[in-house]
Short mmCIF file of N, CA and C in Angstrom, two decimals:
data_model
loop_
_atom_site.label_atom_id
_atom_site.label_comp_id
_atom_site.label_asym_id
_atom_site.label_seq_id
_atom_site.Cartn_x
_atom_site.Cartn_y
_atom_site.Cartn_z
N MET A 1 62.96 -158.87 106.20
CA MET A 1 61.96 -158.52 107.23
C MET A 1 62.02 -159.60 108.70
N LEU A 2 61.68 -160.28 108.46
CA LEU A 2 62.29 -161.54 109.09
C LEU A 2 62.89 -161.29 110.24
N ASP A 3 64.05 -159.80 110.21
CA ASP A 3 64.66 -159.93 111.36
C ASP A 3 64.25 -158.57 112.18
N ARG A 4 63.55 -157.86 111.21
CA ARG A 4 62.56 -156.65 112.05
C ARG A 4 61.67 -157.91 112.75
N VAL A 5 61.09 -159.13 112.19
CA VAL A 5 60.09 -159.73 112.82
C VAL A 5 60.27 -160.08 114.52
N GLN A 6 61.47 -160.79 114.55
CA GLN A 6 62.74 -161.16 115.68
C GLN A 6 63.07 -160.46 116.39
N VAL A 7 63.12 -159.42 116.04
CA VAL A 7 63.71 -157.91 116.91
C VAL A 7 62.33 -157.03 117.23
N TYR A 8 61.68 -156.74 116.63
CA TYR A 8 59.81 -157.16 117.92
C TYR A 8 59.39 -158.20 118.64
N PHE A 9 59.75 -158.91 118.85
CA PHE A 9 59.13 -160.08 119.17
C PHE A 9 60.56 -160.20 120.42
N GLU A 10 62.02 -160.35 120.15
CA GLU A 10 62.55 -160.09 121.70
C GLU A 10 62.45 -159.31 122.18
N ASP A 11 62.16 -158.43 121.66
CA ASP A 11 61.63 -156.23 122.46
C ASP A 11 60.96 -156.86 123.56
N ALA A 12 59.31 -158.28 122.64
CA ALA A 12 58.90 -158.03 123.89
C ALA A 12 58.90 -158.68 124.55
N LEU A 13 60.06 -159.56 124.68
CA LEU A 13 60.25 -161.21 126.08
C LEU A 13 60.86 -159.78 126.75
N ARG A 14 61.59 -159.06 126.24
CA ARG A 14 63.00 -158.28 127.10
C ARG A 14 62.21 -157.76 128.12
N PHE A 15 61.48 -156.67 127.61
CA PHE A 15 60.01 -155.79 127.87
C PHE A 15 59.33 -156.36 128.91
N PHE A 16 59.10 -157.81 128.99
CA PHE A 16 58.32 -158.46 130.23
C PHE A 16 58.99 -159.29 130.53
N GLU A 17 60.33 -159.66 130.42
CA GLU A 17 61.35 -159.97 131.37
C GLU A 17 61.35 -158.58 132.68
N GLU A 18 61.79 -157.19 132.13
CA GLU A 18 61.99 -155.79 132.73
C GLU A 18 60.26 -155.73 133.74
N SER A 19 59.67 -155.84 132.93
CA SER A 19 58.21 -155.12 134.13
C SER A 19 58.21 -156.38 135.02
N ILE A 20 58.03 -157.60 135.43
CA ILE A 20 58.55 -159.00 136.56
C ILE A 20 59.44 -158.28 137.49
N LYS A 21 60.09 -158.56 137.05
CA LYS A 21 61.59 -157.27 137.55
C LYS A 21 60.92 -156.61 138.42
N GLU A 22 60.29 -155.48 137.82
CA GLU A 22 60.27 -154.41 138.60
C GLU A 22 58.58 -154.43 139.13
N PHE A 23 58.33 -154.99 138.52
CA PHE A 23 56.51 -155.91 139.76
C PHE A 23 56.94 -156.36 141.16
N GLU A 24 57.71 -156.70 140.78
CA GLU A 24 58.34 -157.82 142.31
C GLU A 24 58.99 -156.81 143.22
N GLU A 25 60.25 -155.73 142.62
CA GLU A 25 60.85 -154.59 143.66
C GLU A 25 59.82 -153.85 143.80
N GLY A 26 58.51 -153.54 143.41
CA GLY A 26 57.54 -152.71 143.31
C GLY A 26 57.03 -153.24 144.82
N VAL A 27 56.70 -154.42 144.06
CA VAL A 27 55.39 -155.56 145.30
C VAL A 27 56.52 -154.91 146.93
N ARG A 28 57.89 -155.73 146.89
CA ARG A 28 58.71 -155.66 147.77
C ARG A 28 58.90 -154.14 148.95
N GLU A 29 58.57 -153.41 147.37
CA GLU A 29 59.20 -152.15 148.36
C GLU A 29 57.85 -151.18 148.33
N ASN A 30 56.54 -151.78 148.76
CA ASN A 30 55.09 -151.70 148.34
C ASN A 30 55.48 -149.69 147.67
N ASN A 31 56.43 -150.69 146.34
CA ASN A 31 55.95 -148.61 145.54
C ASN A 31 55.34 -149.14 145.00
N PRO A 32 54.01 -148.28 144.68
CA PRO A 32 52.84 -147.92 143.19
C PRO A 32 53.71 -147.51 142.15
N TYR A 33 54.95 -146.94 142.33
CA TYR A 33 55.26 -146.29 140.79
C TYR A 33 55.75 -147.39 140.94
N LYS A 34 56.93 -148.63 140.86
CA LYS A 34 56.90 -149.53 140.34
C LYS A 34 56.26 -150.31 140.10
N ILE A 35 55.31 -150.28 140.16
CA ILE A 35 53.62 -151.60 140.55
C ILE A 35 52.99 -151.27 138.52
N ARG A 36 52.68 -149.35 138.75
CA ARG A 36 52.50 -148.87 137.72
C ARG A 36 53.70 -148.63 136.34
N ASP A 37 54.15 -148.67 135.93
CA ASP A 37 55.63 -148.65 135.87
C ASP A 37 55.92 -150.12 134.98
N SER A 38 55.19 -151.41 135.37
CA SER A 38 55.77 -152.50 135.29
C SER A 38 54.33 -153.27 134.54
N ALA A 39 53.51 -152.29 134.43
CA ALA A 39 52.31 -152.86 134.22
C ALA A 39 52.67 -152.58 132.68
N GLU A 40 53.41 -150.78 132.93
CA GLU A 40 53.20 -150.41 131.11
C GLU A 40 54.24 -150.91 130.65
N LYS A 41 55.60 -151.59 130.78
CA LYS A 41 56.28 -152.81 130.60
C LYS A 41 55.71 -153.72 130.11
N ALA A 42 54.55 -154.11 130.61
CA ALA A 42 54.39 -155.73 130.22
C ALA A 42 53.41 -155.51 129.22
N TRP A 43 52.46 -153.67 129.13
CA TRP A 43 52.05 -153.50 127.91
C TRP A 43 52.93 -153.77 127.08
N ASN A 44 53.72 -152.92 126.59
CA ASN A 44 54.34 -153.01 125.73
C ASN A 44 55.01 -153.89 125.43
N ALA A 45 55.10 -154.69 126.26
CA ALA A 45 55.65 -156.50 125.75
C ALA A 45 54.33 -156.68 124.54
N VAL A 46 53.16 -157.18 125.29
CA VAL A 46 52.08 -156.48 124.61
C VAL A 46 52.34 -156.24 122.55
N VAL A 47 52.25 -154.52 122.72
CA VAL A 47 52.14 -153.98 121.94
C VAL A 47 53.51 -154.78 120.57
N GLN A 48 54.79 -154.65 121.48
CA GLN A 48 55.56 -155.51 120.78
C GLN A 48 55.10 -156.10 119.57
N ALA A 49 54.91 -157.39 120.67
CA ALA A 49 54.54 -158.71 120.36
C ALA A 49 53.75 -159.02 118.92
N THR A 50 52.25 -157.85 119.36
CA THR A 50 51.83 -157.58 118.24
C THR A 50 51.87 -157.36 116.99
N ASN A 51 53.22 -156.30 117.10
CA ASN A 51 53.58 -155.83 115.62
C ASN A 51 54.39 -157.00 115.03
N ALA A 52 55.04 -157.35 115.90
CA ALA A 52 56.41 -158.97 114.98
C ALA A 52 54.84 -159.57 114.91
N LEU A 53 53.63 -160.07 115.31
CA LEU A 53 52.45 -161.12 114.99
C LEU A 53 52.38 -160.36 113.33
N ILE A 54 51.70 -159.27 113.59
CA ILE A 54 51.14 -158.47 112.25
C ILE A 54 52.33 -158.50 110.92
N LEU A 55 53.15 -157.56 111.53
CA LEU A 55 54.21 -158.16 110.22
C LEU A 55 54.68 -159.21 109.45
N LYS A 56 54.89 -160.23 110.41
CA LYS A 56 55.24 -161.74 109.99
C LYS A 56 53.94 -162.48 109.14
N PHE A 57 53.04 -161.90 109.42
CA PHE A 57 52.29 -162.42 109.07
C PHE A 57 51.33 -161.72 107.47
N SER A 58 51.75 -160.28 107.46
CA SER A 58 51.14 -158.96 106.56
C SER A 58 51.45 -158.49 105.60
N GLY A 59 53.20 -158.81 106.35
CA GLY A 59 54.42 -157.95 105.87
C GLY A 59 54.38 -156.06 105.64
N LYS A 60 53.18 -155.80 107.16
CA LYS A 60 53.00 -154.92 107.04
C LYS A 60 52.96 -154.16 108.32
N LEU A 61 53.54 -152.85 109.08
CA LEU A 61 54.20 -152.64 110.66
C LEU A 61 52.89 -151.44 111.15
N PRO A 62 51.76 -151.63 111.84
CA PRO A 62 50.62 -151.19 112.55
C PRO A 62 51.58 -149.27 112.88
N SER A 63 50.60 -148.76 112.34
CA SER A 63 51.24 -147.17 113.32
C SER A 63 50.45 -146.56 114.57
N SER A 64 48.90 -147.56 115.27
CA SER A 64 48.81 -146.82 116.05
C SER A 64 47.44 -147.76 116.78
N HIS A 65 47.20 -147.93 117.81
CA HIS A 65 47.04 -149.07 118.58
C HIS A 65 45.69 -149.57 117.83
N TRP A 66 44.72 -148.91 117.70
CA TRP A 66 43.86 -149.02 116.35
C TRP A 66 43.64 -149.07 115.55
N GLU A 67 44.93 -149.11 114.29
CA GLU A 67 45.49 -149.68 113.47
C GLU A 67 45.70 -151.54 113.96
N ARG A 68 46.29 -151.16 114.96
CA ARG A 68 46.93 -152.46 115.67
C ARG A 68 45.48 -153.23 115.46
N ARG A 69 44.31 -153.42 116.24
CA ARG A 69 43.29 -153.52 116.41
C ARG A 69 42.76 -154.20 114.77
N ARG A 70 42.46 -152.90 114.05
CA ARG A 70 42.56 -153.24 112.42
C ARG A 70 42.47 -154.84 112.15
N MET A 71 43.97 -154.49 112.38
CA MET A 71 45.15 -156.04 111.78
C MET A 71 44.70 -156.70 112.07
N LEU A 72 44.87 -156.69 113.45
CA LEU A 72 44.24 -158.31 114.06
C LEU A 72 43.12 -158.68 113.60
N ARG A 73 41.45 -157.35 114.18
CA ARG A 73 40.88 -158.24 112.97
C ARG A 73 41.00 -158.72 111.29
N GLU A 74 41.30 -157.93 110.91
CA GLU A 74 41.65 -158.66 109.05
C GLU A 74 42.22 -159.92 109.71
N LEU A 75 43.59 -160.08 110.20
CA LEU A 75 44.47 -161.04 110.41
C LEU A 75 43.79 -162.23 110.90
N GLU A 76 42.63 -162.14 112.15
CA GLU A 76 41.72 -162.96 112.31
C GLU A 76 40.64 -163.65 111.35
N THR A 77 40.42 -162.83 110.61
CA THR A 77 39.20 -163.19 109.39
C THR A 77 40.47 -163.90 108.72
N ARG A 78 41.43 -163.95 108.18
CA ARG A 78 42.25 -164.50 106.98
C ARG A 78 42.21 -165.83 107.56
N VAL A 79 43.16 -166.01 108.36
CA VAL A 79 44.26 -167.22 109.15
C VAL A 79 42.74 -167.94 110.11
N SER A 80 42.78 -168.93 110.19
CA SER A 80 42.22 -169.70 111.42
C SER A 80 42.36 -170.02 112.66
N GLU A 81 43.58 -170.49 112.05
CA GLU A 81 44.77 -170.76 113.25
C GLU A 81 45.06 -169.69 114.43
N ILE A 82 44.64 -168.41 113.58
CA ILE A 82 44.74 -167.07 114.28
C ILE A 82 43.42 -166.75 115.16
N ALA A 83 42.71 -166.44 114.79
CA ALA A 83 41.12 -167.03 114.80
C ALA A 83 41.10 -167.26 116.07
N LYS A 84 41.19 -168.80 116.11
CA LYS A 84 40.97 -169.39 117.23
C LYS A 84 42.12 -169.28 118.60
N LEU A 85 43.05 -167.70 118.29
CA LEU A 85 43.98 -167.74 119.56
C LEU A 85 43.54 -166.25 120.07
N MET A 86 42.11 -165.64 119.58
CA MET A 86 41.92 -164.82 120.02
C MET A 86 42.83 -163.08 120.39
N PHE A 87 43.49 -162.94 119.59
CA PHE A 87 44.86 -161.90 120.19
C PHE A 87 44.50 -160.62 119.65
N ARG A 88 42.88 -160.48 119.32
CA ARG A 88 41.85 -159.13 119.06
C ARG A 88 41.62 -158.69 121.04
N ASP A 89 41.16 -159.50 121.15
CA ASP A 89 40.13 -159.46 122.16
C ASP A 89 41.11 -159.79 123.21
N ARG A 90 42.62 -160.41 123.54
CA ARG A 90 43.37 -160.39 124.23
C ARG A 90 44.02 -159.36 124.34
N TYR A 91 44.39 -158.65 122.99
CA TYR A 91 44.98 -157.47 122.96
C TYR A 91 44.66 -156.55 123.53
N GLY A 92 42.54 -156.00 123.12
CA GLY A 92 42.04 -154.78 124.31
C GLY A 92 41.77 -154.63 125.42
N ALA A 93 41.86 -156.12 125.90
CA ALA A 93 42.05 -156.41 127.75
C ALA A 93 42.82 -155.85 128.13
N ARG A 94 44.73 -156.66 127.29
CA ARG A 94 45.78 -155.33 128.40
C ARG A 94 45.90 -154.16 128.00
N GLU A 95 45.08 -153.49 126.99
CA GLU A 95 45.38 -152.37 127.15
C GLU A 95 44.68 -152.15 127.76
N ARG A 96 43.52 -152.10 128.38
CA ARG A 96 42.18 -151.71 129.12
C ARG A 96 42.76 -152.01 130.50
N HIS A 97 43.47 -153.36 131.43
CA HIS A 97 44.19 -153.52 131.85
C HIS A 97 44.74 -152.88 132.98
N LEU A 98 46.10 -153.03 132.09
CA LEU A 98 47.82 -152.86 132.03
C LEU A 98 47.59 -151.36 132.09
N HIS A 99 47.52 -150.85 130.70
CA HIS A 99 47.49 -149.44 130.41
C HIS A 99 47.03 -148.65 130.92
N GLU A 100 45.38 -148.27 130.61
CA GLU A 100 44.46 -147.48 131.25
C GLU A 100 44.24 -147.74 132.78
N MET A 101 43.99 -149.32 132.90
CA MET A 101 43.51 -149.05 134.72
C MET A 101 44.36 -148.84 135.74
N VAL A 102 45.42 -149.81 135.22
CA VAL A 102 47.10 -149.48 136.04
C VAL A 102 47.98 -148.43 135.88
N PHE A 103 48.44 -148.91 134.90
CA PHE A 103 49.14 -147.28 134.12
C PHE A 103 48.46 -145.96 135.28
N TYR A 104 47.28 -145.41 134.14
CA TYR A 104 47.04 -144.29 133.53
C TYR A 104 46.15 -143.79 134.59
N GLU A 105 45.78 -144.89 135.04
CA GLU A 105 44.15 -144.89 136.42
C GLU A 105 45.05 -145.00 137.81
N GLY A 106 46.21 -145.50 138.04
CA GLY A 106 46.75 -145.77 139.09
C GLY A 106 46.25 -146.68 140.01
N ASN A 107 45.42 -147.58 139.74
CA ASN A 107 44.19 -148.62 140.31
C ASN A 107 45.31 -149.75 140.44
N ILE A 108 45.64 -149.55 141.74
CA ILE A 108 46.81 -150.89 142.01
C ILE A 108 46.35 -151.89 142.84
N ASP A 109 45.92 -153.25 142.19
CA ASP A 109 45.57 -154.48 142.89
C ASP A 109 46.37 -155.37 143.19
N VAL A 110 47.48 -155.34 143.40
CA VAL A 110 48.53 -156.58 143.62
C VAL A 110 48.13 -158.00 142.81
N GLU A 111 47.08 -158.84 143.20
CA GLU A 111 46.92 -159.38 142.65
C GLU A 111 46.52 -159.81 141.60
N ASP A 112 45.54 -158.46 141.38
CA ASP A 112 45.10 -158.49 139.93
C ASP A 112 45.97 -158.30 138.54
N VAL A 113 47.52 -157.38 138.97
CA VAL A 113 48.53 -157.03 138.28
C VAL A 113 49.20 -158.83 138.03
N ARG A 114 49.53 -159.07 139.05
CA ARG A 114 50.48 -160.48 138.62
C ARG A 114 49.70 -161.66 138.13
N TYR A 115 48.07 -161.27 138.26
CA TYR A 115 46.91 -161.97 137.30
C TYR A 115 46.89 -161.25 135.50
N GLU A 116 47.19 -159.82 135.56
CA GLU A 116 47.75 -159.79 133.89
C GLU A 116 48.64 -159.73 133.44
N LEU A 117 49.62 -159.90 134.45
CA LEU A 117 51.04 -160.38 133.70
C LEU A 117 50.91 -162.13 133.91
N GLU A 118 50.49 -162.33 134.16
CA GLU A 118 50.67 -163.87 133.33
C GLU A 118 49.63 -164.23 131.92
N ARG A 119 48.52 -163.66 132.26
CA ARG A 119 48.30 -163.15 130.53
C ARG A 119 49.13 -162.78 129.86
N VAL A 120 49.80 -161.72 130.30
CA VAL A 120 51.07 -161.41 129.32
C VAL A 120 51.65 -162.79 128.46
N LYS A 121 52.24 -163.37 129.95
CA LYS A 121 53.39 -164.51 129.48
C LYS A 121 52.21 -165.81 128.30
N ALA A 122 51.35 -166.06 128.41
CA ALA A 122 50.47 -166.79 127.70
C ALA A 122 50.34 -166.03 126.70
N TYR A 123 50.20 -164.30 125.83
CA TYR A 123 49.96 -164.15 124.90
C TYR A 123 51.31 -163.76 123.96
N LEU A 124 52.39 -163.87 124.90
CA LEU A 124 53.85 -163.82 124.44
C LEU A 124 54.17 -165.37 124.14
N ASP A 125 53.72 -166.85 124.69
CA ASP A 125 54.06 -167.49 124.66
C ASP A 125 53.25 -168.48 123.30
N ASP A 126 52.08 -167.62 122.99
CA ASP A 126 51.06 -167.86 122.18
C ASP A 126 51.02 -167.23 120.97
N VAL A 127 51.73 -165.77 120.65
CA VAL A 127 52.62 -165.04 119.74
C VAL A 127 53.92 -166.09 119.06
N GLY A 128 54.53 -166.05 120.30
CA GLY A 128 55.93 -166.91 119.56
C GLY A 128 55.51 -168.09 118.88
N ARG A 129 54.90 -168.96 119.49
CA ARG A 129 54.31 -170.38 118.70
C ARG A 129 53.13 -169.59 117.14
N ALA A 130 52.67 -169.58 117.07
CA ALA A 130 51.67 -168.28 115.68
C ALA A 130 53.03 -168.21 115.04
N LEU A 131 53.98 -167.49 115.61
CA LEU A 131 55.32 -167.07 114.41
C LEU A 131 56.33 -167.89 114.29
N GLU A 132 56.00 -169.46 114.84
CA GLU A 132 57.09 -170.39 114.40
C GLU A 132 55.60 -170.85 113.26
N MET A 133 54.62 -171.18 113.70
CA MET A 133 53.51 -171.89 112.83
C MET A 133 53.79 -171.24 111.29
N ALA A 134 54.22 -169.85 111.57
CA ALA A 134 54.63 -169.19 109.89
C ALA A 134 56.01 -169.25 109.32
N GLN A 135 56.28 -169.59 110.07
CA GLN A 135 57.78 -170.49 108.99
C GLN A 135 57.34 -171.89 108.60
N ARG A 136 56.75 -172.65 109.29
CA ARG A 136 56.75 -174.01 109.23
C ARG A 136 56.08 -174.41 107.27
N PRO A 137 56.34 -174.90 106.72
CA PRO A 137 56.36 -175.48 105.28
C PRO A 137 54.54 -175.68 105.35
N SER A 138 54.21 -175.74 104.25
CA SER A 138 52.26 -176.08 104.05
C SER A 138 52.97 -176.95 104.21
#
């Protein structure tokens, strides 16, 4: 199971790297499609990192966004250190802003997208720390 957790988290990091590259290209070229695609890649980074987090702590893999939110709620209820990081709220915020507003609706404010990408980076950093925390002996 550890290998699958690592694969999901490494995918998250790679999708985030690609989202940054595509965002920078989109801004430089004034290409809204690249900016929208960068938002979707960043959103997928959040999804993959969340999969890693949930799999690590529960041994289960969610099959939908709804199930991820439910499993994050359950995880936050059981693990106080995870609750403090508010992953469920942050997951929902990235879903709304990146996936729905930017990618699907095409609402592009370059500075807002840049801000959201920073939030994704913080989310990934926190997931990485949580995964490390889970590996340490009690």
